[in-house]
Coordinates of C-alpha atoms and ligand atoms in Angstrom, one line a residue:
M1 CA -52.7 -107.7 -181.6
K2 CA -55.5 -105.5 -180.4
D3 CA -57.4 -108.6 -179.1
F4 CA -54.3 -109.7 -177.3
L5 CA -54.0 -106.3 -175.5
R6 CA -57.6 -106.8 -174.5
I7 CA -56.6 -110.1 -172.8
L8 CA -53.8 -108.4 -171.0
K9 CA -56.3 -106.1 -169.4
Y10 CA -57.4 -109.1 -167.4
T11 CA -54.0 -108.9 -165.6
K12 CA -55.3 -105.7 -163.9
S13 CA -56.8 -107.5 -160.9
Y14 CA -53.5 -109.3 -160.3
Y15 CA -51.5 -106.2 -160.0
L16 CA -50.2 -107.1 -156.5
Y17 CA -48.7 -110.3 -157.9
A18 CA -47.3 -108.3 -160.8
I19 CA -45.6 -105.9 -158.5
L20 CA -44.0 -108.7 -156.5
N21 CA -43.0 -110.3 -159.7
I22 CA -41.3 -107.2 -160.9
V23 CA -39.6 -106.6 -157.5
F24 CA -38.1 -110.1 -157.6
N25 CA -37.2 -109.7 -161.2
I26 CA -35.2 -106.6 -160.4
L27 CA -33.5 -108.5 -157.5
T28 CA -32.7 -111.4 -159.8
V29 CA -31.2 -109.1 -162.4
L30 CA -29.1 -107.2 -159.8
F31 CA -27.8 -110.4 -158.3
S32 CA -27.0 -111.9 -161.6
L33 CA -25.0 -108.9 -162.4
V34 CA -23.1 -108.9 -159.1
S35 CA -22.4 -112.6 -159.4
L36 CA -21.0 -112.1 -162.9
T37 CA -19.0 -109.0 -162.3
M38 CA -17.5 -110.9 -159.4
V39 CA -15.6 -112.9 -162.0
I40 CA -13.6 -109.9 -163.0
P41 CA -11.7 -109.5 -159.7
F42 CA -11.4 -113.3 -159.6
L43 CA -9.6 -113.3 -162.9
G44 CA -7.7 -110.2 -162.0
L45 CA -6.4 -112.0 -159.0
L46 CA -5.3 -115.0 -161.0
F47 CA -3.7 -112.9 -163.6
G48 CA -2.1 -110.7 -161.0
T49 CA -3.5 -107.5 -162.5
I50 CA -5.3 -106.3 -159.4
Q51 CA -3.5 -103.3 -158.3
V52 CA -2.8 -103.0 -154.6
D53 CA -4.4 -99.8 -153.8
D54 CA -5.5 -99.3 -150.2
I55 CA -7.0 -95.9 -150.4
K56 CA -10.4 -96.5 -148.8
P57 CA -13.2 -95.4 -151.2
E58 CA -15.2 -92.5 -149.9
G59 CA -18.8 -93.0 -149.1
F60 CA -21.0 -95.9 -150.2
Y61 CA -23.2 -95.5 -153.2
L62 CA -25.4 -97.9 -155.1
T63 CA -23.4 -97.3 -158.3
P64 CA -21.4 -100.0 -160.0
E65 CA -18.3 -97.8 -159.7
S66 CA -18.7 -97.4 -155.9
L67 CA -19.5 -101.1 -155.4
K68 CA -16.6 -102.2 -157.4
D69 CA -14.2 -99.9 -155.5
H70 CA -15.5 -101.2 -152.2
L71 CA -15.1 -104.8 -153.3
Y72 CA -11.6 -104.3 -154.6
Y73 CA -10.7 -102.5 -151.4
E74 CA -11.9 -105.5 -149.3
I75 CA -10.0 -107.9 -151.5
N76 CA -6.9 -105.8 -151.3
L77 CA -7.2 -105.8 -147.5
I78 CA -7.2 -109.6 -147.5
I79 CA -4.4 -109.9 -150.0
Q80 CA -2.2 -107.5 -148.0
S81 CA -3.0 -109.1 -144.7
G82 CA -1.9 -112.5 -145.8
E83 CA -2.5 -115.2 -148.4
K84 CA -3.8 -114.7 -151.9
E85 CA -5.6 -118.0 -151.4
D86 CA -7.7 -116.4 -148.7
A87 CA -8.8 -113.8 -151.2
L88 CA -9.6 -116.5 -153.7
F89 CA -11.7 -118.3 -151.1
F90 CA -13.5 -115.1 -150.2
I91 CA -14.4 -114.4 -153.8
C92 CA -15.6 -118.0 -154.3
V93 CA -17.9 -117.8 -151.3
L94 CA -19.2 -114.4 -152.5
I95 CA -19.9 -115.8 -156.0
L96 CA -21.7 -118.8 -154.4
T97 CA -23.8 -116.6 -152.2
T98 CA -24.8 -114.2 -155.0
F99 CA -25.6 -117.1 -157.4
F100 CA -27.8 -118.7 -154.7
L101 CA -29.7 -115.4 -154.1
R102 CA -30.0 -114.8 -157.8
N103 CA -31.7 -118.2 -158.3
L104 CA -33.8 -117.8 -155.2
F105 CA -35.2 -114.5 -156.4
R106 CA -35.7 -116.0 -159.9
Y107 CA -37.9 -118.7 -158.4
L108 CA -39.8 -116.2 -156.3
S109 CA -40.4 -114.0 -159.4
L110 CA -41.9 -117.1 -161.2
Y111 CA -43.8 -118.0 -158.1
F112 CA -45.7 -114.8 -158.3
L113 CA -46.1 -114.9 -162.0
T114 CA -47.9 -118.2 -162.0
P115 CA -51.2 -116.9 -160.3
I116 CA -51.3 -114.2 -162.9
R117 CA -51.0 -116.6 -165.8
N118 CA -53.5 -119.1 -164.5
G119 CA -55.8 -116.5 -163.1
V120 CA -56.1 -114.6 -166.4
V121 CA -56.8 -117.8 -168.3
H122 CA -59.4 -118.8 -165.7
D123 CA -61.1 -115.4 -165.9
L124 CA -61.1 -115.6 -169.7
R125 CA -62.5 -119.1 -169.7
S126 CA -65.2 -118.2 -167.2
S127 CA -66.3 -115.1 -169.0
L128 CA -66.3 -116.9 -172.3
H129 CA -68.6 -119.6 -170.8
K130 CA -70.8 -116.9 -169.5
K131 CA -71.0 -115.4 -172.9
V132 CA -71.7 -118.7 -174.6
I133 CA -74.6 -119.4 -172.2
S134 CA -76.0 -115.9 -172.7
L135 CA -76.1 -116.1 -176.5
P136 CA -79.4 -116.6 -178.2
I137 CA -80.5 -120.1 -179.4
G138 CA -80.2 -118.9 -183.0
F139 CA -76.5 -118.4 -182.7
F140 CA -75.9 -122.1 -182.1
T141 CA -77.8 -123.3 -185.2
E142 CA -75.1 -121.6 -187.3
K143 CA -72.1 -122.3 -185.2
R144 CA -71.0 -125.9 -184.6
R145 CA -70.5 -127.1 -181.1
G146 CA -67.1 -128.4 -181.8
D147 CA -66.0 -125.0 -183.0
I148 CA -67.1 -123.5 -179.8
T149 CA -65.4 -126.2 -177.8
S150 CA -62.2 -125.7 -179.6
R151 CA -62.3 -122.0 -179.0
M152 CA -62.7 -122.7 -175.3
T153 CA -60.0 -125.3 -175.1
T154 CA -57.2 -125.3 -177.6
D155 CA -57.4 -121.6 -178.3
L156 CA -57.3 -120.8 -174.6
V157 CA -54.3 -123.1 -174.0
E158 CA -52.6 -121.2 -176.8
I159 CA -53.4 -118.0 -175.1
E160 CA -52.2 -119.3 -171.8
W161 CA -48.8 -120.0 -173.4
S162 CA -48.6 -116.7 -175.1
I163 CA -49.7 -114.8 -172.1
M164 CA -47.0 -116.5 -170.0
S165 CA -44.3 -115.7 -172.4
S166 CA -45.6 -112.2 -173.0
L167 CA -45.7 -111.5 -169.2
E168 CA -42.1 -112.6 -169.0
M169 CA -41.5 -110.4 -172.0
I170 CA -43.1 -107.4 -170.4
F171 CA -41.8 -107.8 -166.8
R172 CA -38.5 -109.7 -167.0
D173 CA -36.7 -109.6 -170.3
P174 CA -36.6 -105.9 -171.0
L175 CA -35.4 -105.3 -167.5
Q176 CA -32.6 -107.8 -167.9
I177 CA -31.6 -106.6 -171.3
I178 CA -31.5 -102.9 -170.2
V179 CA -29.5 -103.6 -167.0
Y180 CA -27.0 -105.8 -168.8
L181 CA -26.7 -103.4 -171.6
I182 CA -26.0 -100.5 -169.2
T183 CA -23.3 -102.6 -167.6
L184 CA -21.8 -103.4 -171.0
I185 CA -21.7 -99.7 -171.9
L186 CA -19.9 -99.0 -168.7
L187 CA -17.4 -101.7 -169.4
S188 CA -16.8 -100.8 -173.0
P189 CA -18.8 -98.2 -174.8
Q190 CA -17.2 -98.7 -178.2
L191 CA -17.8 -102.4 -178.3
T192 CA -21.4 -102.0 -177.1
L193 CA -22.2 -99.4 -179.7
F194 CA -20.9 -101.9 -182.3
V195 CA -23.2 -104.6 -181.0
V196 CA -26.3 -102.5 -180.8
I197 CA -26.1 -101.7 -184.5
L198 CA -26.5 -105.4 -185.2
F199 CA -29.8 -105.7 -183.3
P200 CA -32.2 -104.2 -185.8
I201 CA -31.0 -106.6 -188.5
T202 CA -31.8 -109.6 -186.4
G203 CA -35.1 -108.1 -185.4
F204 CA -36.1 -107.8 -189.0
I205 CA -35.5 -111.5 -189.7
I206 CA -37.4 -112.5 -186.6
A207 CA -40.4 -110.4 -187.5
K208 CA -40.6 -112.0 -191.0
I209 CA -40.8 -115.6 -189.5
G210 CA -43.3 -114.4 -186.9
K211 CA -45.7 -113.2 -189.5
S212 CA -45.8 -116.4 -191.4
L213 CA -46.2 -118.3 -188.1
K214 CA -49.3 -116.4 -187.3
K215 CA -51.0 -117.3 -190.6
S216 CA -50.3 -121.0 -190.2
S217 CA -51.5 -120.9 -186.6
E218 CA -54.8 -119.4 -187.7
K219 CA -55.3 -122.2 -190.2
S220 CA -54.4 -125.0 -187.7
Q221 CA -56.7 -123.7 -185.0
Q222 CA -59.6 -123.7 -187.5
K223 CA -58.7 -127.2 -188.5
M224 CA -58.8 -128.3 -184.9
A225 CA -62.3 -126.8 -184.5
D226 CA -63.4 -128.8 -187.5
L227 CA -62.0 -131.9 -186.0
L228 CA -63.7 -131.5 -182.7
S229 CA -67.0 -130.8 -184.5
I230 CA -66.8 -134.1 -186.4
L231 CA -65.9 -135.9 -183.2
D232 CA -68.9 -134.4 -181.5
E233 CA -71.2 -135.3 -184.3
N234 CA -69.8 -138.8 -184.6
I235 CA -70.3 -139.5 -180.9
G236 CA -73.8 -138.0 -180.9
G237 CA -74.8 -140.0 -183.9
L238 CA -73.0 -143.2 -183.0
K239 CA -76.2 -145.3 -183.2
V240 CA -76.9 -144.2 -186.8
I241 CA -73.2 -144.7 -187.8
K242 CA -73.3 -148.2 -186.4
L243 CA -76.7 -149.1 -187.7
F244 CA -76.0 -147.9 -191.2
N245 CA -72.6 -149.5 -191.1
T246 CA -70.9 -146.2 -192.0
E247 CA -68.0 -146.5 -189.6
K248 CA -65.7 -146.5 -192.5
N249 CA -67.1 -143.3 -194.0
A250 CA -67.0 -141.6 -190.6
R251 CA -63.5 -142.7 -190.1
K252 CA -62.5 -141.5 -193.5
K253 CA -64.0 -138.1 -193.0
F254 CA -62.3 -137.8 -189.6
D255 CA -58.9 -139.1 -190.9
K256 CA -59.0 -136.7 -193.8
E257 CA -59.4 -133.7 -191.5
S258 CA -56.9 -135.1 -189.0
N259 CA -54.4 -135.6 -191.8
Q260 CA -54.8 -132.0 -192.9
Y261 CA -54.4 -130.9 -189.3
K262 CA -51.2 -133.0 -189.1
N263 CA -49.8 -131.4 -192.2
L264 CA -50.6 -127.9 -191.0
M265 CA -49.1 -128.6 -187.6
T266 CA -46.0 -130.1 -189.2
S267 CA -45.4 -127.0 -191.2
L268 CA -46.2 -124.8 -188.3
L269 CA -43.9 -126.6 -185.9
R270 CA -41.1 -126.5 -188.5
K271 CA -41.5 -122.8 -188.7
K272 CA -41.5 -122.5 -185.0
D273 CA -38.6 -124.8 -184.6
M274 CA -36.7 -122.7 -186.9
S275 CA -36.9 -119.8 -184.5
S276 CA -34.5 -121.4 -182.0
P277 CA -31.6 -122.5 -184.2
M278 CA -32.1 -119.3 -186.2
S279 CA -31.8 -117.0 -183.1
E280 CA -28.9 -119.1 -181.8
F281 CA -27.0 -118.7 -185.0
L282 CA -27.8 -115.0 -185.1
S283 CA -26.6 -114.6 -181.6
T284 CA -23.4 -116.6 -182.5
I285 CA -22.8 -114.1 -185.3
I286 CA -23.0 -111.3 -182.9
M287 CA -20.9 -113.1 -180.4
V288 CA -18.1 -113.7 -182.9
V289 CA -18.2 -110.1 -183.9
V290 CA -17.9 -109.1 -180.3
M291 CA -14.9 -111.5 -179.8
W292 CA -13.3 -110.2 -182.9
F293 CA -13.8 -106.5 -182.2
G294 CA -13.2 -106.8 -178.4
G295 CA -10.2 -109.0 -178.9
K296 CA -8.7 -106.3 -181.1
L297 CA -9.3 -103.8 -178.4
V298 CA -7.5 -106.0 -175.8
L299 CA -4.6 -106.7 -178.1
G300 CA -4.3 -103.0 -178.9
G301 CA -3.0 -102.8 -175.4
D302 CA -3.9 -99.2 -174.8
S303 CA -5.8 -100.4 -171.8
A304 CA -9.1 -99.5 -173.4
L305 CA -10.2 -103.0 -172.3
K306 CA -8.3 -105.2 -169.9
P307 CA -8.3 -109.0 -170.6
E308 CA -10.3 -109.9 -167.5
E309 CA -12.7 -107.1 -168.2
F310 CA -13.1 -108.4 -171.7
I311 CA -13.9 -111.9 -170.3
G312 CA -16.3 -110.4 -167.9
Y313 CA -17.8 -108.5 -170.8
I314 CA -18.3 -111.7 -172.8
L315 CA -19.8 -113.4 -169.8
I316 CA -22.4 -110.6 -169.2
F317 CA -23.0 -110.4 -172.9
S318 CA -23.7 -114.1 -173.0
Q319 CA -26.3 -113.4 -170.3
I320 CA -28.1 -110.9 -172.6
I321 CA -28.6 -113.6 -175.1
P322 CA -31.2 -115.8 -173.2
P323 CA -33.5 -112.9 -172.5
A324 CA -33.1 -111.6 -176.0
K325 CA -33.8 -115.1 -177.2
S326 CA -36.8 -115.5 -175.0
F327 CA -37.9 -112.1 -176.2
T328 CA -38.0 -113.4 -179.7
T329 CA -39.6 -116.7 -178.7
A330 CA -42.2 -114.7 -176.8
Y331 CA -42.7 -112.7 -180.0
Y332 CA -43.4 -115.9 -182.0
R333 CA -45.7 -117.2 -179.3
L334 CA -47.5 -113.9 -179.3
Q335 CA -48.1 -114.2 -183.0
K336 CA -49.6 -117.6 -182.5
G337 CA -51.5 -116.4 -179.5
A338 CA -52.9 -113.4 -181.4
A339 CA -54.5 -115.8 -183.9
A340 CA -56.0 -117.7 -180.9
S341 CA -57.2 -114.6 -179.2
A342 CA -58.8 -113.3 -182.4
R343 CA -60.9 -116.5 -182.4
V344 CA -61.7 -116.2 -178.8
Y345 CA -62.8 -112.7 -179.2
E346 CA -64.9 -113.5 -182.2
L347 CA -67.0 -115.6 -179.8
M348 CA -66.7 -113.1 -177.0
D349 CA -68.0 -110.3 -179.3
A350 CA -70.8 -112.3 -180.9
E351 CA -73.8 -110.1 -180.9
N352 CA -76.6 -110.9 -178.5
N353 CA -79.7 -109.2 -179.7
I354 CA -82.0 -111.0 -177.2
T355 CA -81.3 -108.9 -174.2
D356 CA -83.3 -106.6 -171.8
S357 CA -84.6 -103.4 -173.4
K358 CA -83.4 -100.1 -171.9
N359 CA -86.0 -100.0 -169.2
P360 CA -87.2 -103.5 -168.8
I361 CA -90.6 -104.0 -167.1
S362 CA -90.8 -106.4 -164.3
V363 CA -93.7 -108.9 -164.6
N364 CA -94.3 -111.7 -162.1
K365 CA -97.9 -112.4 -162.6
I366 CA -100.3 -112.8 -165.6
E367 CA -103.4 -110.8 -165.0
K368 CA -105.1 -110.8 -168.4
G369 CA -103.4 -113.2 -170.6
I370 CA -101.2 -113.6 -173.6
S371 CA -101.9 -112.2 -177.0
I372 CA -100.1 -113.0 -180.2
Q373 CA -100.8 -110.4 -182.8
N374 CA -99.9 -110.5 -186.4
V375 CA -96.8 -112.5 -185.8
S376 CA -94.7 -113.4 -188.8
F377 CA -91.4 -115.1 -188.6
K378 CA -88.6 -116.5 -190.7
Y379 CA -85.4 -118.3 -189.7
E380 CA -83.5 -117.6 -192.8
N381 CA -85.5 -117.0 -196.0
S382 CA -88.6 -119.0 -196.1
T383 CA -91.5 -117.7 -194.1
I384 CA -92.3 -120.1 -191.2
L385 CA -95.2 -118.2 -189.6
N386 CA -97.5 -115.9 -191.6
K387 CA -99.4 -113.2 -189.7
I388 CA -100.6 -115.4 -186.8
S389 CA -103.0 -113.9 -184.3
F390 CA -104.6 -115.5 -181.3
N391 CA -105.1 -114.9 -177.6
I392 CA -104.7 -117.1 -174.5
P393 CA -106.9 -115.4 -171.8
K394 CA -105.7 -116.0 -168.3
G395 CA -106.5 -119.4 -167.0
Q396 CA -107.5 -120.8 -170.4
T397 CA -106.0 -123.4 -172.6
V398 CA -105.3 -122.9 -176.3
A399 CA -104.2 -125.9 -178.4
I400 CA -102.3 -125.8 -181.7
V401 CA -102.5 -128.7 -184.0
G402 CA -101.1 -129.2 -187.4
K403 CA -98.8 -131.3 -189.6
S404 CA -95.2 -131.6 -188.5
G405 CA -93.2 -128.7 -189.8
S406 CA -96.1 -126.4 -189.8
G407 CA -94.4 -124.1 -187.2
K408 CA -96.0 -125.2 -183.9
S409 CA -92.7 -125.4 -182.0
T410 CA -91.6 -122.2 -183.5
I411 CA -94.5 -120.4 -181.8
A412 CA -93.4 -121.8 -178.4
D413 CA -89.8 -120.7 -179.0
L414 CA -91.1 -117.2 -179.9
C415 CA -93.1 -117.0 -176.7
A416 CA -90.0 -117.8 -174.7
R417 CA -88.0 -115.2 -176.7
F418 CA -85.5 -117.8 -178.0
Y419 CA -85.8 -115.9 -181.2
D420 CA -87.1 -112.4 -181.8
I421 CA -90.1 -111.9 -184.1
T422 CA -89.7 -110.3 -187.5
T423 CA -93.1 -108.5 -187.5
G424 CA -96.0 -108.4 -185.2
E425 CA -95.8 -108.7 -181.4
I426 CA -96.4 -111.1 -178.5
C427 CA -97.7 -109.4 -175.4
I428 CA -98.3 -110.5 -171.9
D429 CA -101.0 -108.3 -170.3
D430 CA -100.5 -105.9 -173.2
I431 CA -96.8 -105.5 -172.6
N432 CA -94.6 -106.5 -175.5
I433 CA -92.4 -109.4 -174.3
K434 CA -89.5 -107.5 -175.8
D435 CA -90.0 -104.9 -173.0
I436 CA -90.3 -107.5 -170.2
R437 CA -87.1 -108.4 -168.4
V438 CA -85.9 -111.6 -170.0
F439 CA -85.3 -113.2 -166.6
D440 CA -88.9 -112.4 -165.5
L441 CA -90.4 -113.6 -168.8
R442 CA -88.7 -117.0 -168.5
K443 CA -89.6 -117.2 -164.8
L444 CA -93.2 -117.0 -165.8
M445 CA -93.0 -119.8 -168.2
G446 CA -92.7 -123.6 -167.9
V447 CA -92.0 -125.5 -171.1
V448 CA -92.0 -129.2 -171.7
F449 CA -90.2 -129.7 -174.9
Q450 CA -90.8 -132.2 -177.7
D451 CA -87.4 -133.7 -177.1
S452 CA -86.7 -133.9 -173.3
I453 CA -83.6 -131.9 -172.4
L454 CA -81.9 -133.5 -169.4
F455 CA -78.4 -133.2 -167.9
N456 CA -75.9 -135.7 -166.9
D457 CA -76.8 -135.7 -163.3
T458 CA -79.1 -137.5 -160.8
I459 CA -82.9 -137.7 -161.4
Y460 CA -83.4 -135.6 -158.3
N461 CA -81.2 -132.8 -159.5
N462 CA -82.8 -132.9 -163.0
I463 CA -86.2 -132.3 -161.5
L464 CA -84.9 -129.7 -159.0
I465 CA -83.9 -127.4 -161.9
G466 CA -87.6 -126.5 -162.1
N467 CA -87.3 -124.8 -158.7
P468 CA -83.9 -125.0 -157.1
R469 CA -85.4 -123.9 -153.8
A470 CA -88.0 -126.6 -153.6
S471 CA -87.9 -129.0 -150.6
K472 CA -87.4 -132.7 -151.0
E473 CA -91.1 -133.3 -150.3
E474 CA -92.1 -131.0 -153.2
V475 CA -89.7 -132.8 -155.6
L476 CA -91.3 -136.1 -154.6
E477 CA -94.7 -134.7 -155.0
A478 CA -93.9 -133.3 -158.5
S479 CA -92.6 -136.7 -159.7
R480 CA -95.7 -138.4 -158.2
I481 CA -98.0 -136.1 -160.2
A482 CA -95.9 -136.6 -163.3
N483 CA -96.4 -140.4 -162.8
A484 CA -92.7 -140.8 -162.7
E485 CA -92.3 -142.0 -159.1
E486 CA -92.8 -145.7 -159.9
F487 CA -89.9 -146.1 -162.3
I488 CA -87.7 -143.8 -160.3
L489 CA -88.0 -145.9 -157.2
E490 CA -87.4 -149.0 -159.3
S491 CA -84.1 -147.7 -160.6
K492 CA -80.9 -148.7 -158.8
N493 CA -80.3 -145.6 -156.6
G494 CA -83.8 -144.2 -156.7
Y495 CA -83.8 -140.4 -157.0
E496 CA -80.0 -140.4 -156.8
T497 CA -79.6 -142.5 -160.0
N498 CA -77.5 -140.8 -162.6
I499 CA -79.3 -140.6 -165.9
G500 CA -76.2 -140.4 -168.2
E501 CA -75.4 -138.0 -170.9
R502 CA -78.6 -136.2 -172.0
G503 CA -80.5 -138.8 -170.0
N504 CA -79.5 -141.6 -172.3
K505 CA -79.9 -144.2 -169.6
L506 CA -83.7 -143.6 -169.7
S507 CA -86.4 -144.5 -172.2
G508 CA -88.0 -141.7 -174.1
G509 CA -91.2 -141.9 -172.0
Q510 CA -89.2 -141.8 -168.8
K511 CA -87.3 -138.8 -169.9
Q512 CA -90.5 -137.0 -170.8
R513 CA -92.0 -137.7 -167.4
I514 CA -88.9 -136.2 -165.7
S515 CA -89.3 -133.1 -167.9
I516 CA -93.0 -133.0 -166.9
A517 CA -92.1 -133.3 -163.2
R518 CA -89.6 -130.5 -163.7
A519 CA -92.3 -128.2 -165.2
I520 CA -94.7 -129.2 -162.4
L521 CA -92.2 -128.3 -159.8
K522 CA -91.7 -124.9 -161.4
N523 CA -95.5 -124.3 -161.1
P524 CA -95.4 -121.6 -163.8
E525 CA -97.9 -118.9 -164.6
F526 CA -97.7 -119.8 -168.3
L527 CA -97.3 -123.4 -169.3
I528 CA -96.3 -124.6 -172.8
L529 CA -96.6 -128.3 -173.6
D530 CA -94.9 -129.0 -176.9
E531 CA -96.0 -132.6 -177.7
A532 CA -95.2 -133.3 -174.1
T533 CA -96.7 -136.8 -174.1
S534 CA -95.5 -137.8 -177.6
S535 CA -93.1 -140.5 -176.3
L536 CA -95.5 -142.1 -173.8
D537 CA -97.4 -145.3 -174.3
T538 CA -101.2 -145.0 -174.2
Q539 CA -101.4 -146.2 -170.6
S540 CA -98.9 -143.9 -169.1
E541 CA -100.2 -141.1 -171.3
K542 CA -103.5 -141.5 -169.7
L543 CA -102.0 -141.2 -166.3
V544 CA -99.8 -138.3 -167.2
Q545 CA -102.7 -136.7 -169.0
N546 CA -104.6 -136.7 -165.7
A547 CA -101.7 -135.0 -164.1
L548 CA -101.4 -132.5 -166.9
S549 CA -105.1 -131.7 -166.9
N550 CA -104.8 -130.9 -163.2
L551 CA -101.8 -128.8 -163.9
M552 CA -103.6 -127.0 -166.7
K553 CA -106.8 -126.4 -164.9
K554 CA -106.5 -122.9 -163.7
R555 CA -103.4 -122.1 -165.7
T556 CA -102.8 -120.2 -168.8
T557 CA -101.6 -122.9 -171.2
L558 CA -100.5 -123.4 -174.7
V559 CA -100.7 -127.0 -175.8
I560 CA -99.1 -128.3 -178.9
A561 CA -100.3 -131.8 -179.5
H562 CA -101.1 -134.3 -182.1
R563 CA -103.0 -136.5 -179.8
L564 CA -106.7 -135.9 -179.5
S565 CA -106.9 -136.6 -175.7
T566 CA -104.8 -133.6 -174.9
I567 CA -106.7 -131.0 -176.8
I568 CA -110.3 -132.1 -176.6
D569 CA -111.0 -129.9 -173.6
A570 CA -109.1 -126.9 -174.9
D571 CA -110.9 -123.5 -174.9
E572 CA -109.7 -122.9 -178.4
I573 CA -108.1 -125.1 -181.0
I574 CA -106.0 -123.6 -183.7
V575 CA -105.2 -125.5 -186.8
L576 CA -101.9 -124.5 -188.4
N577 CA -100.8 -125.3 -191.8
E578 CA -97.5 -124.1 -193.4
G579 CA -97.5 -121.1 -191.0
N580 CA -101.1 -120.1 -191.6
I581 CA -104.1 -120.5 -189.3
I582 CA -106.6 -122.4 -191.4
E583 CA -109.2 -123.3 -188.8
R584 CA -110.0 -122.3 -185.3
G585 CA -112.7 -122.9 -182.7
S586 CA -113.7 -125.4 -180.0
H587 CA -113.5 -129.2 -180.6
S588 CA -117.1 -129.5 -181.4
D589 CA -117.1 -126.5 -183.7
L590 CA -114.3 -127.8 -185.7
I591 CA -115.8 -131.3 -185.9
K592 CA -119.0 -129.7 -187.3
L593 CA -116.9 -127.7 -189.8
N594 CA -115.8 -131.0 -191.2
G595 CA -112.5 -129.6 -192.5
H596 CA -108.8 -130.1 -191.8
Y597 CA -109.3 -130.8 -188.1
K598 CA -111.9 -133.4 -188.7
Q599 CA -109.5 -135.1 -191.1
L600 CA -106.7 -135.1 -188.6
I601 CA -109.0 -136.5 -185.9
D602 CA -110.3 -139.2 -188.2
L603 CA -106.8 -140.2 -189.1
Q604 CA -106.0 -140.6 -185.4
T605 CA -109.0 -142.7 -184.5
I606 CA -108.2 -145.1 -187.3
C607 CA -104.7 -145.5 -186.0
Ligands
LIG1 P1 -93.5 -128.2 -185.9 O1 -94.8 -127.7 -186.2 O2 -93.2 -129.6 -186.3 O3 -93.1 -128.1 -184.4 P2 -91.3 -126.4 -186.2 O4 -91.9 -125.1 -185.7 O5 -90.4 -127.1 -185.4 O6 -92.5 -127.3 -186.7 O7 -90.6 -126.0 -187.6 C1 -91.3 -125.2 -188.6 C2 -90.3 -125.0 -189.8 O8 -89.2 -124.3 -189.4 C3 -89.8 -126.3 -190.3 O9 -90.0 -126.3 -191.7 C4 -88.3 -126.4 -190.0 O10 -87.7 -126.8 -191.2 C5 -88.0 -124.9 -189.8 N1 -87.0 -124.7 -188.7 C6 -87.2 -125.1 -187.4 N2 -86.1 -124.8 -186.7 C7 -85.3 -124.1 -187.5 C8 -84.0 -123.5 -187.3 N3 -83.4 -123.4 -186.2 N4 -83.4 -122.9 -188.4 C9 -84.0 -122.9 -189.6 N5 -85.2 -123.5 -189.9 C10 -85.8 -124.1 -188.8
LIG2 MG1 -92.5 -129.3 -183.0

């Protein structure tokens, strides 16, 4: 419930709409009341119980009593002046007008409620997305994407519904119930007192159902998240599923979850569906009690309640039932919504420990270089890096080689602060990167990743990410340097070709060249190439290599590579094995050493 109140805080910025909504709600209720009470003189006229009483009421007040006196006086005037039918016609027109206004105001109140409802959901969705994007990479290895998608879609829809009903519950229903109740008390205090006693009993029953509804709702939302995760994985891994002929297994796994979701939803909807017949029956019980008790008052004949007043009473009372019912429906929805908002806020409150320090230092140039001192790191339990130390002086290139899984990419991730280091420190110009403004740190860096990360957009826009302010000429130049221009111009729409989801319409080498062009466009102070040419054939590698060599020339660079060609000119080569530096030095030094590095190189030359 606390989470839900937090969501309601988002309504703050829509207070103007809220005020308008409340104003029109009040008008709606007033006109409903007038239109209904109008029935009393109508019946009085038919039954002939309206007393001709032509004393003009004194003054005009906005009290029901005064309004009633004035109305009766007017009707009397018509009756006395001529036909009763004229009075009937007068009342009918009056009823029509008030009903029209009541519905007009009702529409207007909803008209102003809608922007609040949609606005709050939009704000929530947007800040949720902002949060998801700001979370550290490590968060997403533990959480599945489908789970996050489901929190941002189905849970938000659930919240939308519960917000809508709760807004009505806050702004409209209580107002209606209170105004009607006051009118009922004025009409017959005894009868109303009797009715009010029955309310807590119904409330208790309703609360019981609500609680169990919330539990089922939590379960079903979680199931939906599981389903979306499986779908996401299946689509992502479709090639493998098809190739290994495991469609049947994939289907089975999905169907099993879907079936569980179905069963959960069936029981949930059954519980929810119970709320309506239940509340209808409860209200019928109250209605019958009113008829019985009120009928006795009328039959008693001591004019405690006139017949037409009693009918008017029942009419108004019947109008209390819809808001009371919607109040209970809103309560159920709120219970469901509370489960959804708890899930949304779990994501919203996820801790982000990779943020700016208290007084972040702005750095926009590298003067001395980068130093990695005594860095140890573990993802979960096993140590991935063990007391690694090396320097990359400004303008120099350091290469890391080693078997796959030895922790090379992890070093690159640590430099970009995708993860924070357990012990030791990484410094740029002797400033710990934890103290540098995260935005500045990443602005300094250009990384070409092992697996190219591209977006479902045009080639041009994918390169432009490197520097959104670059001119068209610069983008073309970057792709030329990355040796990508040829294949770009050959594709259907040139630079405007859409490359599909994650760049799937391109080959691995083409994707890599676009990533390289992107890094070239950024023109970073500190360049990291993480097996940037691994997907290129020998010929294109040579061409790209030239480009990369140019790029690396006067730049502080960390190269992670398994190909000899990339590292041969590096100022220092570090050989990594299971998180430990086992050899280091220049290419010729390491060859002389005749150790691990020599072995690696020999293996490559044979291949
Ligand atoms: P490589 O030298 O091939 O680039 P990595 O740095 O990618 O190696 O990985 C080093 C080790 O860290 C591997 O054993 C891998 O299993 C583990 N690892 C990589 N990423 C994660 C992660 N997000 N969570 C847990 N372990 C990881
Ligand atoms: Mg790697």
